[in-house]
Coordinates of C-alpha atoms and ligand atoms in Angstrom, one line a residue:
X1459 CA 0.0 0.0 0.0
X1460 CA 1.4 3.3 -1.1
X1461 CA 0.8 6.3 1.0
X1462 CA -1.1 8.9 -1.0
X1463 CA 1.4 11.5 -0.2
X1464 CA 4.3 9.5 -1.5
X1465 CA 5.3 9.9 -5.1
X1466 CA 7.2 7.3 -7.0
X1467 CA 9.5 8.0 -9.8
X1468 CA 10.2 5.0 -11.9
X1469 CA 12.4 5.4 -14.9
X1470 CA 11.1 8.1 -17.3
X1471 CA 7.5 7.9 -16.2
X1472 CA 6.1 8.2 -12.7
X1473 CA 3.3 5.9 -11.8
X1474 CA 1.2 6.1 -8.8
X1475 CA -0.3 3.0 -7.5
X1476 CA -3.2 2.4 -5.1
X1477 CA -4.1 6.1 -5.0
X1478 CA -7.4 6.9 -3.5
X1479 CA -7.3 10.6 -4.5
X1480 CA -8.2 11.2 -8.1
X1481 CA -6.0 14.3 -7.9
X1482 CA -3.1 11.9 -8.1
X1483 CA -4.4 10.2 -11.2
X1484 CA -3.3 13.4 -13.0
X1485 CA 0.2 12.1 -12.4
X1486 CA 0.0 9.0 -14.5
X1487 CA 2.8 9.3 -16.9
X1488 CA 3.6 12.8 -15.9
X1489 CA 6.5 14.6 -17.6
X1490 CA 9.7 14.4 -15.6
X1491 CA 11.3 17.5 -14.4
X1492 CA 14.1 18.7 -16.7
X1493 CA 13.1 16.5 -19.5
X1494 CA 13.1 18.0 -23.0
X1495 CA 10.2 17.3 -25.3
X1496 CA 7.5 16.2 -22.9
X1497 CA 5.6 13.0 -23.4
X1498 CA 1.9 12.7 -24.1
X1499 CA -0.4 12.8 -21.1
X1500 CA -2.5 9.9 -20.0
X1501 CA -5.6 11.3 -21.7
X1502 CA -3.8 11.9 -25.0
X1503 CA -2.9 15.5 -24.2
X1504 CA -0.3 16.5 -26.8
X1505 CA 2.6 18.1 -25.1
X1506 CA 4.7 18.6 -28.2
X1507 CA 4.9 21.9 -29.9
X1508 CA 5.2 25.4 -28.6
X1509 CA 3.3 26.7 -25.7
X1510 CA 0.6 29.1 -26.9
X1511 CA 1.3 32.8 -26.6
X1512 CA -1.3 34.9 -24.8
X1513 CA -2.2 38.3 -26.2
X1514 CA -0.9 41.3 -24.3
X1515 CA -1.8 44.9 -23.9
X1516 CA -5.6 44.8 -23.8
X1517 CA -7.2 47.3 -21.4
X1518 CA -7.3 46.0 -17.9
X1519 CA -10.7 44.5 -17.1
X1520 CA -12.5 45.0 -13.9
X1521 CA -13.1 41.8 -12.0
X1522 CA -16.5 40.3 -12.7
X1523 CA -18.8 40.8 -9.7
X1524 CA -21.0 38.4 -7.9
X1525 CA -24.3 40.2 -7.8
X1526 CA -26.1 40.6 -4.4
X1527 CA -29.6 39.0 -4.8
X1528 CA -30.9 40.4 -1.6
X1529 CA -32.8 43.7 -1.6
X1530 CA -32.5 44.0 2.2
X1531 CA -29.9 46.4 3.6
X1532 CA -27.2 44.6 5.5
X1533 CA -27.5 41.3 3.8
X1534 CA -25.6 39.7 0.9
X1535 CA -27.2 36.6 -0.8
X1536 CA -26.0 34.8 -3.9
X1537 CA -25.5 31.5 -5.5
X1538 CA -22.1 30.4 -6.4
X1539 CA -21.6 27.3 -8.6
X1540 CA -18.3 25.7 -9.3
X1541 CA -18.6 24.4 -12.8
X1542 CA -16.7 23.4 -15.9
X1543 CA -16.4 26.2 -18.5
X1544 CA -14.4 26.9 -21.6
X1545 CA -12.0 29.8 -21.7
X1546 CA -10.4 31.4 -24.7
X1547 CA -7.1 32.8 -23.5
X1548 CA -5.6 32.5 -27.1
X1549 CA -7.6 33.0 -30.3
X1550 CA -8.6 29.7 -31.8
X1551 CA -7.8 27.7 -28.7
X1552 CA -10.3 26.4 -26.3
X1553 CA -9.2 25.9 -22.7
X1554 CA -11.4 23.7 -20.4
X1555 CA -11.3 25.4 -17.0
X1556 CA -13.2 25.4 -13.8
X1557 CA -15.1 28.6 -13.0
X1558 CA -17.5 30.1 -10.5
X1559 CA -20.7 30.9 -12.3
X1560 CA -19.0 30.6 -15.6
X1561 CA -17.0 33.8 -15.0
X1562 CA -13.3 34.5 -15.4
X1563 CA -10.8 34.2 -12.6
X1564 CA -11.3 36.3 -9.5
X1565 CA -15.1 36.7 -9.4
X1566 CA -15.4 39.5 -6.8
X1567 CA -17.6 39.4 -3.8
X1568 CA -17.9 42.8 -2.2
X1569 CA -19.7 43.2 1.1
X1570 CA -19.7 45.6 4.0
X1571 CA -18.8 45.2 7.7
X1572 CA -21.9 44.1 9.6
X1573 CA -23.4 42.3 6.6
X1574 CA -25.0 38.9 6.9
X1575 CA -23.8 36.7 4.1
X1576 CA -25.5 33.7 2.7
X1577 CA -24.0 31.9 -0.2
X1578 CA -25.6 28.8 -1.7
X1579 CA -22.7 26.8 -3.1
X1580 CA -23.4 24.3 -5.9
X1581 CA -20.7 21.8 -6.7
X1582 CA -21.1 21.1 -10.4
X1583 CA -17.6 19.7 -10.9
X1584 CA -18.0 16.2 -12.3
X1585 CA -16.7 13.5 -9.9
X1586 CA -14.9 15.7 -7.5
X1587 CA -15.8 17.0 -4.1
X1588 CA -15.3 20.7 -3.4
X1589 CA -15.8 23.3 -0.7
X1590 CA -15.5 27.1 -0.4
X1591 CA -13.0 28.2 2.0
X1592 CA -13.2 31.9 3.0
X1593 CA -9.5 32.6 3.3
X1594 CA -8.7 34.8 6.2
X1595 CA -12.3 35.6 7.1
X1596 CA -13.6 35.4 10.7
X1597 CA -16.3 32.8 9.9
X1598 CA -17.5 29.9 12.1
X1599 CA -15.4 26.7 11.7
X1600 CA -18.4 24.8 10.3
X1601 CA -18.9 27.5 7.6
X1602 CA -15.3 27.6 6.6
X1603 CA -15.2 25.0 3.9
X1604 CA -12.7 22.7 5.7
X1605 CA -11.6 19.5 4.0
X1606 CA -13.7 17.7 6.7
X1607 CA -16.8 19.2 5.2
X1608 CA -16.8 18.3 1.6
X1609 CA -19.7 19.1 -0.8
X1610 CA -20.2 16.1 -3.0
X1611 CA -20.3 16.5 -6.8
X1612 CA -23.8 17.5 -7.8
X1613 CA -24.9 18.7 -4.4
X1614 CA -25.5 22.1 -2.8
X1615 CA -24.8 23.6 0.6
X1616 CA -25.4 27.0 2.2
X1617 CA -22.5 28.9 3.8
X1618 CA -23.8 31.6 6.2
X1619 CA -21.9 34.0 8.4
X1620 CA -21.8 37.5 9.6
X1621 CA -19.0 40.0 8.9
X1622 CA -18.2 41.5 12.3
X1623 CA -17.4 45.2 12.9
X1624 CA -13.7 45.7 12.3
X1625 CA -13.4 42.9 9.8
X1626 CA -13.0 45.1 6.7
X1627 CA -10.1 43.7 4.7
X1628 CA -8.9 42.1 1.5
X1629 CA -9.8 38.4 1.6
X1630 CA -10.3 35.7 -1.0
X1631 CA -12.0 32.4 -1.4
X1632 CA -11.1 29.0 -3.0
X1633 CA -11.8 25.3 -2.8
X1634 CA -10.3 23.2 0.1
X1635 CA -11.4 19.6 -0.6
X1636 CA -9.0 17.0 0.7
X1637 CA -6.6 16.0 -2.2
X1638 CA -8.2 18.3 -4.8
X1639 CA -7.4 21.8 -3.7
X1640 CA -4.2 22.4 -5.8
X1641 CA -5.8 21.3 -9.1
X1642 CA -9.1 23.0 -8.6
X1643 CA -7.3 26.3 -7.9
X1644 CA -4.9 26.1 -10.9
X1645 CA -7.8 25.1 -13.1
X1646 CA -9.5 28.4 -12.2
X1647 CA -11.3 28.4 -8.9
X1648 CA -10.4 31.4 -6.8
X1649 CA -12.1 34.7 -6.2
X1650 CA -11.7 38.0 -4.4
X1651 CA -13.7 38.9 -1.3
X1652 CA -13.5 42.5 -0.3
X1653 CA -15.1 43.6 2.9
X1654 CA -15.5 47.4 3.0
X1655 CA -15.6 49.4 6.2
X1656 CA -18.7 51.5 7.0
X1657 CA -16.5 54.6 6.8
X1658 CA -13.4 54.3 4.7
X1659 CA -10.5 56.7 5.6
X1660 CA -8.9 56.2 2.2
X1661 CA -10.1 59.0 -0.2
X1662 CA -12.6 57.6 -2.8
X1663 CA -10.8 59.6 -5.4
X1664 CA -8.0 57.0 -5.4
X1665 CA -10.4 54.4 -6.7
X1666 CA -10.2 50.8 -5.4
X1667 CA -8.8 48.5 -8.0
X1668 CA -8.3 44.8 -7.3
X1669 CA -5.3 43.2 -9.1
X1670 CA -5.9 39.5 -8.8
X1671 CA -2.8 37.4 -9.8
X1672 CA -3.3 33.9 -11.0
X1673 CA -0.9 31.6 -12.8
X1674 CA -1.7 29.8 -16.1
X1675 CA 0.1 27.1 -17.9
X1676 CA -1.3 26.0 -21.3
X1677 CA -0.3 22.9 -23.3
X1678 CA 0.1 23.5 -27.1
X1679 CA -3.5 22.3 -27.6
X1680 CA -4.8 24.9 -25.2
X1681 CA -5.5 22.6 -22.3
X1682 CA -4.2 23.1 -18.8
X1683 CA -1.7 20.2 -18.2
X1684 CA -1.6 18.3 -14.9
X1685 CA 1.1 18.8 -12.3
X1686 CA 4.5 17.4 -13.0
X1687 CA 6.9 15.9 -10.4
X1688 CA 8.7 19.3 -10.3
X1689 CA 5.4 21.0 -9.6
X1690 CA 4.7 18.6 -6.7
X1691 CA 8.1 19.2 -5.2
X1692 CA 8.3 23.0 -5.7
X1693 CA 4.7 24.0 -6.1
X1694 CA 3.2 24.7 -9.5
X1695 CA 4.6 27.7 -11.3
X1696 CA 2.6 28.4 -14.5
X1697 CA 3.9 30.0 -17.7
X1698 CA 1.8 33.1 -17.5
X1699 CA 1.0 35.4 -14.6
X1700 CA -2.4 36.8 -15.2
X1701 CA -3.8 40.0 -13.7
X1702 CA -7.6 39.8 -13.5
X1703 CA -7.4 37.0 -16.1
X1704 CA -5.3 38.9 -18.6
X1705 CA -1.6 38.8 -19.5
X1706 CA 0.1 42.1 -19.2
X1707 CA -3.0 44.3 -19.5
X1708 CA -2.8 48.0 -20.0
X1709 CA -4.1 50.5 -17.4
X1710 CA -4.6 54.1 -18.4
X1711 CA -4.3 56.7 -15.6
X1712 CA -3.9 60.5 -15.7
X1713 CA -0.8 62.2 -14.5
X1714 CA -1.1 63.6 -11.0
X1715 CA -3.5 60.9 -9.8
X1716 CA -3.1 58.5 -7.0
X1717 CA -4.5 55.0 -7.3
X1718 CA -5.4 52.4 -4.7
X1719 CA -4.7 48.8 -5.6
X1720 CA -5.5 45.6 -3.8
X1721 CA -3.0 42.9 -4.7
X1722 CA -4.0 39.3 -4.3
X1723 CA -1.6 36.4 -4.8
X1724 CA -4.0 33.7 -5.9
X1725 CA -1.4 31.5 -7.5
X1726 CA -0.7 28.0 -6.3
X1727 CA 3.0 28.7 -5.6
X1728 CA 4.4 31.8 -7.2
X1729 CA 6.4 34.3 -5.1
X1730 CA 5.8 37.7 -6.5
X1731 CA 8.3 40.4 -5.7
X1732 CA 6.7 43.4 -7.3
X1733 CA 7.8 46.8 -8.3
X1734 CA 5.9 49.7 -10.0
X1735 CA 8.9 51.0 -11.9
X1736 CA 10.1 54.2 -10.4
X1737 CA 6.9 55.0 -8.6
X1738 CA 7.2 54.1 -4.9
X1739 CA 4.3 52.4 -3.2
X1740 CA 2.6 53.3 0.0
X1741 CA 1.4 50.3 1.9
X1742 CA -1.9 51.0 3.6
X1743 CA -3.2 47.5 4.4
X1744 CA -2.4 43.8 4.6
X1745 CA -4.5 40.6 4.5
X1746 CA -6.8 41.6 7.4
X1747 CA -7.3 45.3 6.6
X1748 CA -5.8 48.7 7.1
X1749 CA -2.5 49.4 8.9
X1750 CA -2.4 52.0 11.8
X1751 CA -0.6 54.4 9.5
X1752 CA 0.6 54.4 5.9
X1753 CA 4.1 53.1 5.2
X1754 CA 5.4 55.2 2.4
X1755 CA 8.5 55.0 0.1
X1756 CA 8.3 51.2 -0.6
X1757 CA 10.2 50.3 -3.8
X1758 CA 9.2 46.6 -3.9
X1759 CA 7.1 44.2 -2.0
X1760 CA 7.2 40.4 -1.7
X1761 CA 3.8 38.9 -2.0
X1762 CA 4.0 35.2 -1.2
X1763 CA 1.3 32.7 -2.3
X1764 CA -2.0 33.7 -0.7
X1765 CA -0.8 37.0 0.7
X1766 CA -2.6 40.3 -0.1
X1767 CA -1.6 43.9 0.1
X1768 CA -3.6 47.2 -0.1
X1769 CA -1.3 49.9 -1.6
X1770 CA -1.5 53.4 -3.0
X1771 CA 0.7 54.4 -6.0
X1772 CA 1.3 58.0 -7.1
X1773 CA 1.4 58.5 -10.9
X1774 CA 3.2 61.8 -11.4
X1775 CA 5.1 62.1 -14.7
X1776 CA 3.4 61.2 -18.0
X1777 CA 4.8 58.2 -19.8
X1778 CA 4.6 54.4 -19.9
X1779 CA 5.7 52.3 -16.9
X1780 CA 5.3 48.8 -15.8
X1781 CA 4.4 46.6 -12.9
X1782 CA 7.2 44.0 -12.9
X1783 CA 8.6 41.2 -10.9
X1784 CA 12.1 41.3 -9.4
X1785 CA 14.4 38.4 -8.5
X1786 CA 13.6 36.5 -5.4
X1787 CA 15.2 33.2 -4.4
X1788 CA 12.7 31.0 -2.6
X1789 CA 14.7 27.8 -3.1
X1790 CA 14.2 25.2 -5.8
X1791 CA 14.6 21.4 -5.9
X1792 CA 15.8 19.7 -9.0
X1793 CA 16.2 21.2 -12.5
X1794 CA 13.8 23.3 -14.6
X1795 CA 13.6 26.3 -12.4
X1796 CA 11.3 28.7 -14.2
X1797 CA 12.4 32.2 -14.7
X1798 CA 10.3 34.4 -12.6
X1799 CA 12.1 37.8 -12.7
X1800 CA 11.6 40.7 -15.0
X1801 CA 8.1 39.7 -15.9
X1802 CA 5.9 42.5 -17.0
X1803 CA 2.6 41.9 -15.2
X1804 CA 0.8 45.1 -16.2
X1805 CA 1.7 48.2 -18.3
X1806 CA 0.5 51.6 -17.1
X1807 CA 0.1 54.5 -19.4
X1808 CA 0.2 57.8 -17.5
X1809 CA -1.1 60.6 -19.7
X1810 CA -1.9 64.3 -19.6
X1811 CA -0.6 67.1 -17.7
X1812 CA -0.2 66.8 -13.9
X1813 CA -3.5 68.1 -12.6
X1814 CA -4.1 69.6 -9.1
X1815 CA -2.8 67.4 -6.4
X1816 CA -4.7 64.3 -5.4
X1817 CA -6.4 64.4 -2.0
X1818 CA -3.9 63.6 0.8
X1819 CA -3.8 60.2 2.5
X1820 CA -4.7 60.5 6.2
X1821 CA -1.7 59.9 8.5
X1822 CA -3.8 57.7 10.9
X1823 CA -5.9 54.9 9.4
X1824 CA -7.1 53.0 12.4
X1825 CA -6.1 51.5 15.7
X1826 CA -4.7 47.9 15.8
X1827 CA -4.8 46.6 19.4
X1828 CA -1.9 44.7 20.9
X1829 CA -2.8 41.1 21.6
X1830 CA -1.1 41.2 25.0
X1831 CA 1.2 38.5 26.5
X1832 CA 1.0 34.9 25.2
X1833 CA -0.4 32.3 27.6
X1834 CA 1.3 29.5 25.5
X1835 CA 4.2 29.2 23.1
X1836 CA 4.0 26.6 20.4
X1837 CA 6.6 25.4 18.0
X1838 CA 6.0 24.3 14.4
X1839 CA 8.8 22.9 12.3
X1840 CA 8.5 22.4 8.6
X1841 CA 10.0 19.2 7.1
X1842 CA 10.5 17.8 3.7
X1843 CA 11.9 14.3 3.0
X1844 CA 13.2 12.9 -0.2
X1845 CA 14.0 9.3 0.0
X1846 CA 14.4 6.1 -2.0
X1847 CA 12.5 2.9 -1.7
X1848 CA 12.3 -0.2 -3.9
X1849 CA 10.1 1.5 -6.4
X1850 CA 12.0 4.8 -6.8
X1851 CA 12.2 8.2 -5.2
X1852 CA 9.7 9.4 -2.5
X1853 CA 8.8 12.8 -1.4
X1854 CA 6.9 13.9 1.7
X1855 CA 6.1 17.1 3.5
X1856 CA 5.6 17.5 7.2
X1857 CA 4.8 19.9 10.1
X1858 CA 6.4 18.6 13.3
X1859 CA 7.4 15.4 11.7
X1860 CA 3.9 14.3 10.6
X1861 CA 1.9 14.6 7.4
X1862 CA -1.7 15.8 7.4
X1863 CA -4.3 13.4 8.6
X1864 CA -7.9 14.6 8.5
X1865 CA -8.8 12.3 11.3
X1866 CA -6.2 13.6 13.7
X1867 CA -6.2 16.7 15.9
X1868 CA -2.7 18.0 16.1
X1869 CA -3.2 20.4 19.0
X1870 CA -5.8 21.8 21.3
X1871 CA -6.4 25.4 22.0
X1872 CA -9.0 27.6 23.8
X1873 CA -11.2 30.4 22.5
X1874 CA -9.8 33.8 23.6
X1875 CA -6.3 32.5 24.5
X1876 CA -3.4 34.5 23.2
X1877 CA -0.7 32.2 21.8
X1878 CA 2.8 32.7 20.4
X1879 CA 3.5 30.4 17.5
X1880 CA 7.0 29.9 16.3
X1881 CA 7.3 28.5 12.8
X1882 CA 10.8 27.2 11.9
X1883 CA 11.9 26.4 8.4
X1884 CA 15.0 24.2 8.2
X1885 CA 14.1 23.0 4.7
X1886 CA 15.4 24.0 1.2
X1887 CA 12.4 26.1 0.2
X1888 CA 10.3 29.0 1.6
X1889 CA 6.9 28.0 2.9
X1890 CA 4.1 30.6 3.4
X1891 CA 2.3 29.7 6.6
X1892 CA -1.4 30.2 6.9
X1893 CA -3.9 29.8 9.7
X1894 CA -7.7 29.6 9.3
X1895 CA -10.3 31.4 11.2
X1896 CA -8.4 34.4 12.5
X1897 CA -5.9 37.2 11.8
X1898 CA -2.5 37.2 13.5
X1899 CA 0.3 39.7 14.1
X1900 CA 3.8 39.0 12.9
X1901 CA 6.1 39.7 15.8
X1902 CA 9.6 38.8 14.7
X1903 CA 11.8 36.9 12.4
X1904 CA 14.9 35.0 13.6
X1905 CA 17.8 34.0 11.4
X1906 CA 21.2 32.7 12.7
X1907 CA 20.3 34.0 16.1
X1908 CA 19.5 37.5 14.9
X1909 CA 16.0 38.6 15.8
X1910 CA 14.4 41.2 13.5
X1911 CA 11.1 42.7 14.8
X1912 CA 8.2 43.2 12.4
X1913 CA 8.5 46.5 10.6
X1914 CA 4.9 47.5 11.5
X1915 CA 1.8 46.2 13.3
X1916 CA -0.6 44.5 10.9
X1917 CA -3.3 41.8 10.7
X1918 CA -2.3 38.9 8.6
X1919 CA -3.4 35.3 7.9
X1920 CA -0.4 34.2 5.8
X1921 CA 3.2 34.9 6.4
X1922 CA 6.2 33.7 4.4
X1923 CA 8.7 31.6 6.4
X1924 CA 11.9 31.8 4.4
X1925 CA 14.5 29.0 4.3
X1926 CA 16.6 29.0 7.5
X1927 CA 14.2 31.4 9.3
X1928 CA 11.9 31.1 12.3
X1929 CA 8.9 33.4 12.3
X1930 CA 7.1 34.4 15.5
X1931 CA 3.4 35.4 15.4
X1932 CA 0.8 36.2 18.1
X1933 CA -2.7 34.9 17.5
X1934 CA -6.0 34.4 19.2
X1935 CA -9.0 32.4 18.0
X1936 CA -12.3 33.9 18.9
X1937 CA -14.6 31.1 17.7
X1938 CA -14.5 27.4 18.6
X1939 CA -14.0 24.5 16.2
X1940 CA -11.5 22.8 14.0
X1941 CA -9.1 25.1 12.2
X1942 CA -6.4 24.2 9.6
X1943 CA -2.9 25.6 9.5
X1944 CA -0.7 24.9 6.5
X1945 CA 1.8 25.9 3.9
X1946 CA -0.1 27.8 1.2
X1947 CA 2.0 26.3 -1.6
X1948 CA -1.0 24.3 -2.5
X1949 CA 1.0 21.3 -3.7
X1950 CA 2.7 21.1 -0.3
X1951 CA -0.6 21.5 1.5
X1952 CA -1.9 18.6 -0.5
X1953 CA 1.2 16.5 0.2
X1954 CA 0.8 16.8 3.9
X1955 CA 2.2 20.1 5.1
X1956 CA -1.0 20.9 7.1
X1957 CA -2.3 20.4 10.6
X1958 CA -5.5 20.8 12.6
X1959 CA -6.0 22.8 15.8
X1960 CA -9.1 22.1 17.8
X1961 CA -10.2 25.4 19.5
X1962 CA -12.4 24.6 22.5
X1963 CA -15.1 27.0 23.7
Ligands
C2O3301 CU1 -6.3 29.7 1.5 CU2 -6.4 26.6 4.1 O1 -6.4 28.2 2.8
CU3302 CU1 -7.5 29.8 4.7
CU3303 CU1 5.5 24.7 1.3

């Protein structure tokens, strides 16, 4: 019996035996990392020929919106179906994808603090369970789309929760079914969830533009190929970073304006170190909402998988500039490391004369309370293991020496208890650490005995833990139930780098 998290490489083709998870059936005869001229997939996918080129330079589209069906103030109601659809990323090529309500990546849900939300989810994905996980949002554990609460193919369930005061922030949602999360996300299932405050201190004149980053790989025939061994080890890096579903779209702005952007890293595994050419950014918020005060003069930001940022950019001089990626080394196992620097993600055309100055950004945005002293300190150590057995090479991912088991509770906690979690990464790759059900505060990072305190106070639900680093966070769960914590490289999550905390009332 082969453990479902163990991958076997056997000669040129990797074969999985006795796998219960259909996700793994994607791997039958998967291309080997570093092999030139990939072989045909198990379903006859032709992997020969050049990867299709996506068109660039189209005007940036707004994210499609999920329309609120409720006419009552303070309530948001809608249906959300996960279903197969056909996308046309390249003229003349049809790409089978998964979508919410048949819309492109990033379907935006926008609600307001205090709203009651009711979403009826329909799983229309043939033969696969799914869920909707409300990433980063303070929802009850049994409404959070945990792997323990699958929605079977063909069935519906309602997710209901209330957005408490103070929960305004930049969230997202995606499937979380055991063994299927990675593939459902890279096939297209992820959306933005913006919770607006009742009174927003950020001037409305800046606009509020979500930039939802996803990662697309297309086979020559237009289909999305399954994960390779290199993808499973390193996390899947696609060939094209899309912004709101488009490759290198064009945004037109007038000189002298200031724009607010919400950045979402909804890729499976891509680290995005971003820069807006010569225009410095001002960070105004993180995953869980606004900072206490703006942090100005930022030249580049690292957005690890699943992280979000709320920023303001000043566009002064007319001309053309670009949002690009800069080099960032997150570690890589084996060959075939994709080049992920100097990509142009979006082009911005700044036109016209500089008009009168944009309204100023307030110096105080909100108050973020301290969590106070920790009652408990817990340690989490990431692990990867490559080994050999009779059949070939094996690969496993751990937290504290064990792979995820849905039927095991890894630790017990208490509602309202402040805890310090220390996440240590002695492995070869960076792993972005995420906790469900709450927002935490990054306290410090330790490397070779040197402690660096967090640069500013912020609410986060995902934090990158770089190779050789230990990250200290403070958190408190305010609602009881089972909560997941895991690496948000979705292939690592799926291969066992996840645990369960049982929060007792
Ligand atoms: Cu986006 Cu379990 O998370
Ligand atoms: Cu989550
Ligand atoms: Cu990881």
